[in-house]
Amino acid sequence: MDTKKEIILEDDRALLRPLQSDDFEHLKIFSIQEPELWDFSLSSASGEQNMKTYIEKAIQNREAGLEYPFIVFDKQAGSYAGCTRFYDIQPAHHSLQIGFTWYGKAFQRTGLNRHCKYLLLSYAFDQAGIERVEFRANLKNERSILAMQSIGCTKEGILRSHVVNAKGERRDSIVLSILQNEWQASVQQMLFQKVYGDLP
């Protein structure tokens, strides 16, 4: 995946475009009013300075070829909703992870996330030639785990005492994934139907 390329993903509901420094103005309201959005995260964007640092680091990692962060715009609401990204991009192994995903409370459980995941997975598997897409989450984040399973992810296992979270506590991480052959065989059609209602 060429992280220097401008990638814009969109459908009738969601627009994902590269995260930029001035997107702080669109996202700072979440950092101020909804700091709990990052309770399960490895890095927190709660508070204006943390949000600025979060955005700057994401952009630096994109420039280094490690990640590709997106800001998410909800066309239905006419408002910016949150962020997501490709990360741990490994060209030699044709693999990457999708994560660092968060949405403001008003955008949760509205169907927006499934639109975004379909767009991201379609790009990864159908355009970027990725063979394996991995997802990880805090083992305590049941809502996130259920959401990943609902889009066709297969649970692989648990990494015990894996990393330190934003609160300085060690966490167990669950690992899930979707493979290229699974995407082609069934996951793509299943997810398309959940998102758009008809088979492609």
mmCIF file with all atom_site columns, C-alpha atoms in Angstrom:
data_model
loop_
_atom_site.group_PDB
_atom_site.id
_atom_site.type_symbol
_atom_site.label_atom_id
_atom_site.label_alt_id
_atom_site.label_comp_id
_atom_site.label_asym_id
_atom_site.label_entity_id
_atom_site.label_seq_id
_atom_site.pdbx_PDB_ins_code
_atom_site.Cartn_x
_atom_site.Cartn_y
_atom_site.Cartn_z
_atom_site.occupancy
_atom_site.B_iso_or_equiv
_atom_site.pdbx_formal_charge
_atom_site.auth_seq_id
_atom_site.auth_comp_id
_atom_site.auth_asym_id
_atom_site.auth_atom_id
_atom_site.pdbx_PDB_model_num
ATOM 1   C CA . MET A 1 1   ? 0.000   0.000   0.000  1.00 0.00 ? 1   MET A CA 1
ATOM 2   C CA . ASP A 1 2   ? 1.352   3.388   -1.005 1.00 0.00 ? 2   ASP A CA 1
ATOM 3   C CA . THR A 1 3   ? 0.854   5.646   2.014  1.00 0.00 ? 3   THR A CA 1
ATOM 4   C CA . LYS A 1 4   ? 1.948   8.664   -0.034 1.00 0.00 ? 4   LYS A CA 1
ATOM 5   C CA . LYS A 1 5   ? -1.109  8.288   -2.262 1.00 0.00 ? 5   LYS A CA 1
ATOM 6   C CA . GLU A 1 6   ? -4.327  10.130  -1.458 1.00 0.00 ? 6   GLU A CA 1
ATOM 7   C CA . ILE A 1 7   ? -6.955  7.515   -0.668 1.00 0.00 ? 7   ILE A CA 1
ATOM 8   C CA . ILE A 1 8   ? -10.578 8.613   -0.498 1.00 0.00 ? 8   ILE A CA 1
ATOM 9   C CA . LEU A 1 9   ? -13.230 6.009   0.241  1.00 0.00 ? 9   LEU A CA 1
ATOM 10  C CA . GLU A 1 10  ? -16.934 6.788   0.112  1.00 0.00 ? 10  GLU A CA 1
ATOM 11  C CA . ASP A 1 11  ? -20.433 5.507   -0.446 1.00 0.00 ? 11  ASP A CA 1
ATOM 12  C CA . ASP A 1 12  ? -23.881 7.014   0.096  1.00 0.00 ? 12  ASP A CA 1
ATOM 13  C CA . ARG A 1 13  ? -23.362 7.174   3.883  1.00 0.00 ? 13  ARG A CA 1
ATOM 14  C CA . ALA A 1 14  ? -19.680 7.540   4.708  1.00 0.00 ? 14  ALA A CA 1
ATOM 15  C CA . LEU A 1 15  ? -16.701 9.522   3.455  1.00 0.00 ? 15  LEU A CA 1
ATOM 16  C CA . LEU A 1 16  ? -13.213 8.565   4.591  1.00 0.00 ? 16  LEU A CA 1
ATOM 17  C CA . ARG A 1 17  ? -10.378 10.881  3.613  1.00 0.00 ? 17  ARG A CA 1
ATOM 18  C CA . PRO A 1 18  ? -6.777  11.262  4.816  1.00 0.00 ? 18  PRO A CA 1
ATOM 19  C CA . LEU A 1 19  ? -6.478  12.818  8.259  1.00 0.00 ? 19  LEU A CA 1
ATOM 20  C CA . GLN A 1 20  ? -4.883  16.295  8.209  1.00 0.00 ? 20  GLN A CA 1
ATOM 21  C CA . SER A 1 21  ? -3.513  18.593  10.898 1.00 0.00 ? 21  SER A CA 1
ATOM 22  C CA . ASP A 1 22  ? -6.365  21.078  10.575 1.00 0.00 ? 22  ASP A CA 1
ATOM 23  C CA . ASP A 1 23  ? -8.891  18.306  11.245 1.00 0.00 ? 23  ASP A CA 1
ATOM 24  C CA . PHE A 1 24  ? -8.272  19.129  14.889 1.00 0.00 ? 24  PHE A CA 1
ATOM 25  C CA . GLU A 1 25  ? -11.021 21.707  14.491 1.00 0.00 ? 25  GLU A CA 1
ATOM 26  C CA . HIS A 1 26  ? -13.493 18.973  13.480 1.00 0.00 ? 26  HIS A CA 1
ATOM 27  C CA . LEU A 1 27  ? -12.483 16.544  16.223 1.00 0.00 ? 27  LEU A CA 1
ATOM 28  C CA . LYS A 1 28  ? -11.688 18.663  19.283 1.00 0.00 ? 28  LYS A CA 1
ATOM 29  C CA . ILE A 1 29  ? -15.332 18.647  20.437 1.00 0.00 ? 29  ILE A CA 1
ATOM 30  C CA . PHE A 1 30  ? -15.088 14.898  21.015 1.00 0.00 ? 30  PHE A CA 1
ATOM 31  C CA . SER A 1 31  ? -11.856 15.260  22.981 1.00 0.00 ? 31  SER A CA 1
ATOM 32  C CA . ILE A 1 32  ? -13.486 17.832  25.250 1.00 0.00 ? 32  ILE A CA 1
ATOM 33  C CA . GLN A 1 33  ? -17.033 16.498  25.655 1.00 0.00 ? 33  GLN A CA 1
ATOM 34  C CA . GLU A 1 34  ? -16.555 12.714  25.321 1.00 0.00 ? 34  GLU A CA 1
ATOM 35  C CA . PRO A 1 35  ? -13.185 11.756  26.874 1.00 0.00 ? 35  PRO A CA 1
ATOM 36  C CA . GLU A 1 36  ? -14.492 8.280   27.721 1.00 0.00 ? 36  GLU A CA 1
ATOM 37  C CA . LEU A 1 37  ? -14.328 7.362   24.021 1.00 0.00 ? 37  LEU A CA 1
ATOM 38  C CA . TRP A 1 38  ? -10.723 6.287   24.641 1.00 0.00 ? 38  TRP A CA 1
ATOM 39  C CA . ASP A 1 39  ? -11.263 4.265   27.815 1.00 0.00 ? 39  ASP A CA 1
ATOM 40  C CA . PHE A 1 40  ? -10.200 1.056   26.046 1.00 0.00 ? 40  PHE A CA 1
ATOM 41  C CA . SER A 1 41  ? -7.542  2.608   23.820 1.00 0.00 ? 41  SER A CA 1
ATOM 42  C CA . LEU A 1 42  ? -3.765  2.358   23.891 1.00 0.00 ? 42  LEU A CA 1
ATOM 43  C CA . SER A 1 43  ? -3.441  6.104   23.357 1.00 0.00 ? 43  SER A CA 1
ATOM 44  C CA . SER A 1 44  ? -5.936  8.705   24.491 1.00 0.00 ? 44  SER A CA 1
ATOM 45  C CA . ALA A 1 45  ? -7.122  11.717  22.513 1.00 0.00 ? 45  ALA A CA 1
ATOM 46  C CA . SER A 1 46  ? -9.134  13.150  25.385 1.00 0.00 ? 46  SER A CA 1
ATOM 47  C CA . GLY A 1 47  ? -8.429  16.828  25.943 1.00 0.00 ? 47  GLY A CA 1
ATOM 48  C CA . GLU A 1 48  ? -7.330  19.298  23.283 1.00 0.00 ? 48  GLU A CA 1
ATOM 49  C CA . GLN A 1 49  ? -3.574  18.745  23.634 1.00 0.00 ? 49  GLN A CA 1
ATOM 50  C CA . ASN A 1 50  ? -3.941  14.972  23.536 1.00 0.00 ? 50  ASN A CA 1
ATOM 51  C CA . MET A 1 51  ? -6.044  15.277  20.382 1.00 0.00 ? 51  MET A CA 1
ATOM 52  C CA . LYS A 1 52  ? -3.408  17.467  18.721 1.00 0.00 ? 52  LYS A CA 1
ATOM 53  C CA . THR A 1 53  ? -0.715  14.942  19.645 1.00 0.00 ? 53  THR A CA 1
ATOM 54  C CA . TYR A 1 54  ? -2.901  12.060  18.441 1.00 0.00 ? 54  TYR A CA 1
ATOM 55  C CA . ILE A 1 55  ? -3.372  13.665  15.027 1.00 0.00 ? 55  ILE A CA 1
ATOM 56  C CA . GLU A 1 56  ? 0.272   14.727  14.668 1.00 0.00 ? 56  GLU A CA 1
ATOM 57  C CA . LYS A 1 57  ? 1.562   11.236  15.502 1.00 0.00 ? 57  LYS A CA 1
ATOM 58  C CA . ALA A 1 58  ? -0.892  9.601   13.085 1.00 0.00 ? 58  ALA A CA 1
ATOM 59  C CA . ILE A 1 59  ? 0.276   11.890  10.272 1.00 0.00 ? 59  ILE A CA 1
ATOM 60  C CA . GLN A 1 60  ? 3.933   11.240  11.106 1.00 0.00 ? 60  GLN A CA 1
ATOM 61  C CA . ASN A 1 61  ? 3.303   7.492   10.953 1.00 0.00 ? 61  ASN A CA 1
ATOM 62  C CA . ARG A 1 62  ? 1.619   7.889   7.582  1.00 0.00 ? 62  ARG A CA 1
ATOM 63  C CA . GLU A 1 63  ? 4.642   9.787   6.253  1.00 0.00 ? 63  GLU A CA 1
ATOM 64  C CA . ALA A 1 64  ? 6.852   6.967   7.561  1.00 0.00 ? 64  ALA A CA 1
ATOM 65  C CA . GLY A 1 65  ? 4.760   4.409   5.664  1.00 0.00 ? 65  GLY A CA 1
ATOM 66  C CA . LEU A 1 66  ? 3.521   2.703   8.825  1.00 0.00 ? 66  LEU A CA 1
ATOM 67  C CA . GLU A 1 67  ? -0.117  3.786   8.914  1.00 0.00 ? 67  GLU A CA 1
ATOM 68  C CA . TYR A 1 68  ? -2.869  5.427   6.919  1.00 0.00 ? 68  TYR A CA 1
ATOM 69  C CA . PRO A 1 69  ? -5.252  7.412   9.161  1.00 0.00 ? 69  PRO A CA 1
ATOM 70  C CA . PHE A 1 70  ? -8.663  8.597   7.970  1.00 0.00 ? 70  PHE A CA 1
ATOM 71  C CA . ILE A 1 71  ? -11.163 11.104  9.297  1.00 0.00 ? 71  ILE A CA 1
ATOM 72  C CA . VAL A 1 72  ? -14.759 9.898   8.937  1.00 0.00 ? 72  VAL A CA 1
ATOM 73  C CA . PHE A 1 73  ? -17.569 12.123  7.693  1.00 0.00 ? 73  PHE A CA 1
ATOM 74  C CA . ASP A 1 74  ? -21.159 10.941  8.147  1.00 0.00 ? 74  ASP A CA 1
ATOM 75  C CA . LYS A 1 75  ? -23.086 12.117  5.080  1.00 0.00 ? 75  LYS A CA 1
ATOM 76  C CA . GLN A 1 76  ? -26.423 11.304  6.682  1.00 0.00 ? 76  GLN A CA 1
ATOM 77  C CA . ALA A 1 77  ? -25.734 13.540  9.669  1.00 0.00 ? 77  ALA A CA 1
ATOM 78  C CA . GLY A 1 78  ? -23.709 16.069  7.682  1.00 0.00 ? 78  GLY A CA 1
ATOM 79  C CA . SER A 1 79  ? -20.992 15.983  10.317 1.00 0.00 ? 79  SER A CA 1
ATOM 80  C CA . TYR A 1 80  ? -17.551 14.612  11.077 1.00 0.00 ? 80  TYR A CA 1
ATOM 81  C CA . ALA A 1 81  ? -17.939 11.515  13.224 1.00 0.00 ? 81  ALA A CA 1
ATOM 82  C CA . GLY A 1 82  ? -14.517 10.169  14.211 1.00 0.00 ? 82  GLY A CA 1
ATOM 83  C CA . CYS A 1 83  ? -11.452 8.380   12.905 1.00 0.00 ? 83  CYS A CA 1
ATOM 84  C CA . THR A 1 84  ? -10.137 5.011   11.750 1.00 0.00 ? 84  THR A CA 1
ATOM 85  C CA . ARG A 1 85  ? -6.969  3.772   10.075 1.00 0.00 ? 85  ARG A CA 1
ATOM 86  C CA . PHE A 1 86  ? -4.916  1.098   8.408  1.00 0.00 ? 86  PHE A CA 1
ATOM 87  C CA . TYR A 1 87  ? -1.839  0.380   10.520 1.00 0.00 ? 87  TYR A CA 1
ATOM 88  C CA . ASP A 1 88  ? 0.930   -2.163  11.024 1.00 0.00 ? 88  ASP A CA 1
ATOM 89  C CA . ILE A 1 89  ? 1.171   -2.174  7.225  1.00 0.00 ? 89  ILE A CA 1
ATOM 90  C CA . GLN A 1 90  ? 3.511   -4.982  6.122  1.00 0.00 ? 90  GLN A CA 1
ATOM 91  C CA . PRO A 1 91  ? 3.970   -4.920  2.329  1.00 0.00 ? 91  PRO A CA 1
ATOM 92  C CA . ALA A 1 92  ? 6.259   -7.958  2.293  1.00 0.00 ? 92  ALA A CA 1
ATOM 93  C CA . HIS A 1 93  ? 3.542   -10.056 3.909  1.00 0.00 ? 93  HIS A CA 1
ATOM 94  C CA . HIS A 1 94  ? 0.562   -8.390  2.215  1.00 0.00 ? 94  HIS A CA 1
ATOM 95  C CA . SER A 1 95  ? -1.018  -7.763  5.590  1.00 0.00 ? 95  SER A CA 1
ATOM 96  C CA . LEU A 1 96  ? -2.228  -4.891  7.727  1.00 0.00 ? 96  LEU A CA 1
ATOM 97  C CA . GLN A 1 97  ? -4.445  -4.091  10.667 1.00 0.00 ? 97  GLN A CA 1
ATOM 98  C CA . ILE A 1 98  ? -7.565  -1.950  10.867 1.00 0.00 ? 98  ILE A CA 1
ATOM 99  C CA . GLY A 1 99  ? -8.029  -0.109  14.107 1.00 0.00 ? 99  GLY A CA 1
ATOM 100 C CA . PHE A 1 100 ? -7.684  3.125   16.095 1.00 0.00 ? 100 PHE A CA 1
ATOM 101 C CA . THR A 1 101 ? -11.391 3.388   15.300 1.00 0.00 ? 101 THR A CA 1
ATOM 102 C CA . TRP A 1 102 ? -13.613 5.655   17.327 1.00 0.00 ? 102 TRP A CA 1
ATOM 103 C CA . TYR A 1 103 ? -16.843 7.552   16.745 1.00 0.00 ? 103 TYR A CA 1
ATOM 104 C CA . GLY A 1 104 ? -18.668 10.168  18.766 1.00 0.00 ? 104 GLY A CA 1
ATOM 105 C CA . LYS A 1 105 ? -21.538 8.771   20.807 1.00 0.00 ? 105 LYS A CA 1
ATOM 106 C CA . ALA A 1 106 ? -24.178 10.176  18.435 1.00 0.00 ? 106 ALA A CA 1
ATOM 107 C CA . PHE A 1 107 ? -22.694 8.077   15.602 1.00 0.00 ? 107 PHE A CA 1
ATOM 108 C CA . GLN A 1 108 ? -22.414 4.786   17.455 1.00 0.00 ? 108 GLN A CA 1
ATOM 109 C CA . ARG A 1 109 ? -24.878 2.009   16.609 1.00 0.00 ? 109 ARG A CA 1
ATOM 110 C CA . THR A 1 110 ? -26.187 3.957   13.617 1.00 0.00 ? 110 THR A CA 1
ATOM 111 C CA . GLY A 1 111 ? -24.767 1.692   10.905 1.00 0.00 ? 111 GLY A CA 1
ATOM 112 C CA . LEU A 1 112 ? -21.935 4.108   10.097 1.00 0.00 ? 112 LEU A CA 1
ATOM 113 C CA . ASN A 1 113 ? -19.229 1.738   11.321 1.00 0.00 ? 113 ASN A CA 1
ATOM 114 C CA . ARG A 1 114 ? -20.348 -1.057  9.002  1.00 0.00 ? 114 ARG A CA 1
ATOM 115 C CA . HIS A 1 115 ? -20.242 1.286   6.022  1.00 0.00 ? 115 HIS A CA 1
ATOM 116 C CA . CYS A 1 116 ? -16.702 2.303   6.973  1.00 0.00 ? 116 CYS A CA 1
ATOM 117 C CA . LYS A 1 117 ? -15.552 -1.270  7.516  1.00 0.00 ? 117 LYS A CA 1
ATOM 118 C CA . TYR A 1 118 ? -16.962 -2.339  4.153  1.00 0.00 ? 118 TYR A CA 1
ATOM 119 C CA . LEU A 1 119 ? -15.139 0.495   2.417  1.00 0.00 ? 119 LEU A CA 1
ATOM 120 C CA . LEU A 1 120 ? -11.865 -0.258  4.203  1.00 0.00 ? 120 LEU A CA 1
ATOM 121 C CA . LEU A 1 121 ? -12.012 -3.998  3.619  1.00 0.00 ? 121 LEU A CA 1
ATOM 122 C CA . SER A 1 122 ? -12.987 -3.569  -0.031 1.00 0.00 ? 122 SER A CA 1
ATOM 123 C CA . TYR A 1 123 ? -10.011 -1.306  -0.597 1.00 0.00 ? 123 TYR A CA 1
ATOM 124 C CA . ALA A 1 124 ? -7.613  -3.596  1.259  1.00 0.00 ? 124 ALA A CA 1
ATOM 125 C CA . PHE A 1 125 ? -8.650  -6.830  -0.442 1.00 0.00 ? 125 PHE A CA 1
ATOM 126 C CA . ASP A 1 126 ? -9.831  -5.671  -3.864 1.00 0.00 ? 126 ASP A CA 1
ATOM 127 C CA . GLN A 1 127 ? -7.437  -2.826  -4.633 1.00 0.00 ? 127 GLN A CA 1
ATOM 128 C CA . ALA A 1 128 ? -4.372  -3.050  -2.389 1.00 0.00 ? 128 ALA A CA 1
ATOM 129 C CA . GLY A 1 129 ? -3.837  -6.803  -2.779 1.00 0.00 ? 129 GLY A CA 1
ATOM 130 C CA . ILE A 1 130 ? -3.885  -7.500  0.951  1.00 0.00 ? 130 ILE A CA 1
ATOM 131 C CA . GLU A 1 131 ? -4.083  -11.176 1.953  1.00 0.00 ? 131 GLU A CA 1
ATOM 132 C CA . ARG A 1 132 ? -4.780  -10.779 5.665  1.00 0.00 ? 132 ARG A CA 1
ATOM 133 C CA . VAL A 1 133 ? -6.540  -8.027  7.615  1.00 0.00 ? 133 VAL A CA 1
ATOM 134 C CA . GLU A 1 134 ? -6.135  -8.216  11.358 1.00 0.00 ? 134 GLU A CA 1
ATOM 135 C CA . PHE A 1 135 ? -8.111  -6.594  14.157 1.00 0.00 ? 135 PHE A CA 1
ATOM 136 C CA . ARG A 1 136 ? -7.187  -6.311  17.813 1.00 0.00 ? 136 ARG A CA 1
ATOM 137 C CA . ALA A 1 137 ? -9.151  -5.074  20.799 1.00 0.00 ? 137 ALA A CA 1
ATOM 138 C CA . ASN A 1 138 ? -9.062  -4.860  24.541 1.00 0.00 ? 138 ASN A CA 1
ATOM 139 C CA . LEU A 1 139 ? -10.499 -8.141  25.788 1.00 0.00 ? 139 LEU A CA 1
ATOM 140 C CA . LYS A 1 140 ? -12.817 -6.146  28.079 1.00 0.00 ? 140 LYS A CA 1
ATOM 141 C CA . ASN A 1 141 ? -14.290 -4.182  25.166 1.00 0.00 ? 141 ASN A CA 1
ATOM 142 C CA . GLU A 1 142 ? -17.192 -6.525  24.478 1.00 0.00 ? 142 GLU A CA 1
ATOM 143 C CA . ARG A 1 143 ? -19.024 -4.084  22.198 1.00 0.00 ? 143 ARG A CA 1
ATOM 144 C CA . SER A 1 144 ? -16.032 -3.771  19.892 1.00 0.00 ? 144 SER A CA 1
ATOM 145 C CA . ILE A 1 145 ? -15.466 -7.530  19.798 1.00 0.00 ? 145 ILE A CA 1
ATOM 146 C CA . LEU A 1 146 ? -19.091 -8.217  18.900 1.00 0.00 ? 146 LEU A CA 1
ATOM 147 C CA . ALA A 1 147 ? -18.926 -5.565  16.175 1.00 0.00 ? 147 ALA A CA 1
ATOM 148 C CA . MET A 1 148 ? -15.860 -7.219  14.637 1.00 0.00 ? 148 MET A CA 1
ATOM 149 C CA . GLN A 1 149 ? -17.428 -10.652 14.730 1.00 0.00 ? 149 GLN A CA 1
ATOM 150 C CA . SER A 1 150 ? -20.578 -9.260  13.091 1.00 0.00 ? 150 SER A CA 1
ATOM 151 C CA . ILE A 1 151 ? -18.605 -8.161  10.023 1.00 0.00 ? 151 ILE A CA 1
ATOM 152 C CA . GLY A 1 152 ? -17.116 -11.608 9.504  1.00 0.00 ? 152 GLY A CA 1
ATOM 153 C CA . CYS A 1 153 ? -13.959 -11.634 11.617 1.00 0.00 ? 153 CYS A CA 1
ATOM 154 C CA . THR A 1 154 ? -12.651 -14.938 12.936 1.00 0.00 ? 154 THR A CA 1
ATOM 155 C CA . LYS A 1 155 ? -11.373 -15.016 16.507 1.00 0.00 ? 155 LYS A CA 1
ATOM 156 C CA . GLU A 1 156 ? -7.787  -16.277 16.617 1.00 0.00 ? 156 GLU A CA 1
ATOM 157 C CA . GLY A 1 157 ? -6.758  -15.992 20.237 1.00 0.00 ? 157 GLY A CA 1
ATOM 158 C CA . ILE A 1 158 ? -5.795  -13.809 23.157 1.00 0.00 ? 158 ILE A CA 1
ATOM 159 C CA . LEU A 1 159 ? -2.481  -12.092 23.793 1.00 0.00 ? 159 LEU A CA 1
ATOM 160 C CA . ARG A 1 160 ? -2.154  -12.057 27.571 1.00 0.00 ? 160 ARG A CA 1
ATOM 161 C CA . SER A 1 161 ? -0.775  -8.950  29.309 1.00 0.00 ? 161 SER A CA 1
ATOM 162 C CA . HIS A 1 162 ? -0.059  -7.745  25.816 1.00 0.00 ? 162 HIS A CA 1
ATOM 163 C CA . VAL A 1 163 ? 0.353   -3.966  25.970 1.00 0.00 ? 163 VAL A CA 1
ATOM 164 C CA . VAL A 1 164 ? 0.002   -0.976  28.276 1.00 0.00 ? 164 VAL A CA 1
ATOM 165 C CA . ASN A 1 165 ? -3.146  1.101   27.752 1.00 0.00 ? 165 ASN A CA 1
ATOM 166 C CA . ALA A 1 166 ? -3.608  4.857   28.019 1.00 0.00 ? 166 ALA A CA 1
ATOM 167 C CA . LYS A 1 167 ? -4.176  4.530   31.773 1.00 0.00 ? 167 LYS A CA 1
ATOM 168 C CA . GLY A 1 168 ? -0.849  2.774   32.263 1.00 0.00 ? 168 GLY A CA 1
ATOM 169 C CA . GLU A 1 169 ? -2.479  -0.610  32.902 1.00 0.00 ? 169 GLU A CA 1
ATOM 170 C CA . ARG A 1 170 ? -1.519  -3.834  31.160 1.00 0.00 ? 170 ARG A CA 1
ATOM 171 C CA . ARG A 1 171 ? -4.280  -5.276  29.022 1.00 0.00 ? 171 ARG A CA 1
ATOM 172 C CA . ASP A 1 172 ? -5.139  -8.572  27.372 1.00 0.00 ? 172 ASP A CA 1
ATOM 173 C CA . SER A 1 173 ? -5.756  -8.204  23.627 1.00 0.00 ? 173 SER A CA 1
ATOM 174 C CA . ILE A 1 174 ? -8.019  -10.350 21.486 1.00 0.00 ? 174 ILE A CA 1
ATOM 175 C CA . VAL A 1 175 ? -6.887  -11.011 17.907 1.00 0.00 ? 175 VAL A CA 1
ATOM 176 C CA . LEU A 1 176 ? -9.342  -11.474 15.036 1.00 0.00 ? 176 LEU A CA 1
ATOM 177 C CA . SER A 1 177 ? -8.839  -11.529 11.279 1.00 0.00 ? 177 SER A CA 1
ATOM 178 C CA . ILE A 1 178 ? -10.294 -11.874 7.811  1.00 0.00 ? 178 ILE A CA 1
ATOM 179 C CA . LEU A 1 179 ? -8.340  -13.575 5.027  1.00 0.00 ? 179 LEU A CA 1
ATOM 180 C CA . GLN A 1 180 ? -8.493  -12.809 1.312  1.00 0.00 ? 180 GLN A CA 1
ATOM 181 C CA . ASN A 1 181 ? -10.056 -16.196 0.478  1.00 0.00 ? 181 ASN A CA 1
ATOM 182 C CA . GLU A 1 182 ? -12.694 -15.700 3.191  1.00 0.00 ? 182 GLU A CA 1
ATOM 183 C CA . TRP A 1 183 ? -13.496 -12.253 1.844  1.00 0.00 ? 183 TRP A CA 1
ATOM 184 C CA . GLN A 1 184 ? -13.969 -13.595 -1.664 1.00 0.00 ? 184 GLN A CA 1
ATOM 185 C CA . ALA A 1 185 ? -15.878 -16.719 -0.614 1.00 0.00 ? 185 ALA A CA 1
ATOM 186 C CA . SER A 1 186 ? -18.440 -15.266 1.755  1.00 0.00 ? 186 SER A CA 1
ATOM 187 C CA . VAL A 1 187 ? -17.530 -12.271 3.913  1.00 0.00 ? 187 VAL A CA 1
ATOM 188 C CA . GLN A 1 188 ? -17.814 -9.669  1.162  1.00 0.00 ? 188 GLN A CA 1
ATOM 189 C CA . GLN A 1 189 ? -21.329 -10.695 0.163  1.00 0.00 ? 189 GLN A CA 1
ATOM 190 C CA . MET A 1 190 ? -22.455 -11.101 3.774  1.00 0.00 ? 190 MET A CA 1
ATOM 191 C CA . LEU A 1 191 ? -21.208 -7.664  4.765  1.00 0.00 ? 191 LEU A CA 1
ATOM 192 C CA . PHE A 1 192 ? -22.472 -6.004  1.586  1.00 0.00 ? 192 PHE A CA 1
ATOM 193 C CA . GLN A 1 193 ? -25.952 -7.355  2.310  1.00 0.00 ? 193 GLN A CA 1
ATOM 194 C CA . LYS A 1 194 ? -25.846 -6.119  5.910  1.00 0.00 ? 194 LYS A CA 1
ATOM 195 C CA . VAL A 1 195 ? -24.753 -2.659  4.783  1.00 0.00 ? 195 VAL A CA 1
ATOM 196 C CA . TYR A 1 196 ? -26.705 -2.132  1.556  1.00 0.00 ? 196 TYR A CA 1
ATOM 197 C CA . GLY A 1 197 ? -29.424 -4.758  1.662  1.00 0.00 ? 197 GLY A CA 1
ATOM 198 C CA . ASP A 1 198 ? -28.669 -6.432  -1.684 1.00 0.00 ? 198 ASP A CA 1
ATOM 199 C CA . LEU A 1 199 ? -25.974 -8.742  -2.954 1.00 0.00 ? 199 LEU A CA 1
ATOM 200 C CA . PRO A 1 200 ? -23.277 -7.179  -5.162 1.00 0.00 ? 200 PRO A CA 1
#
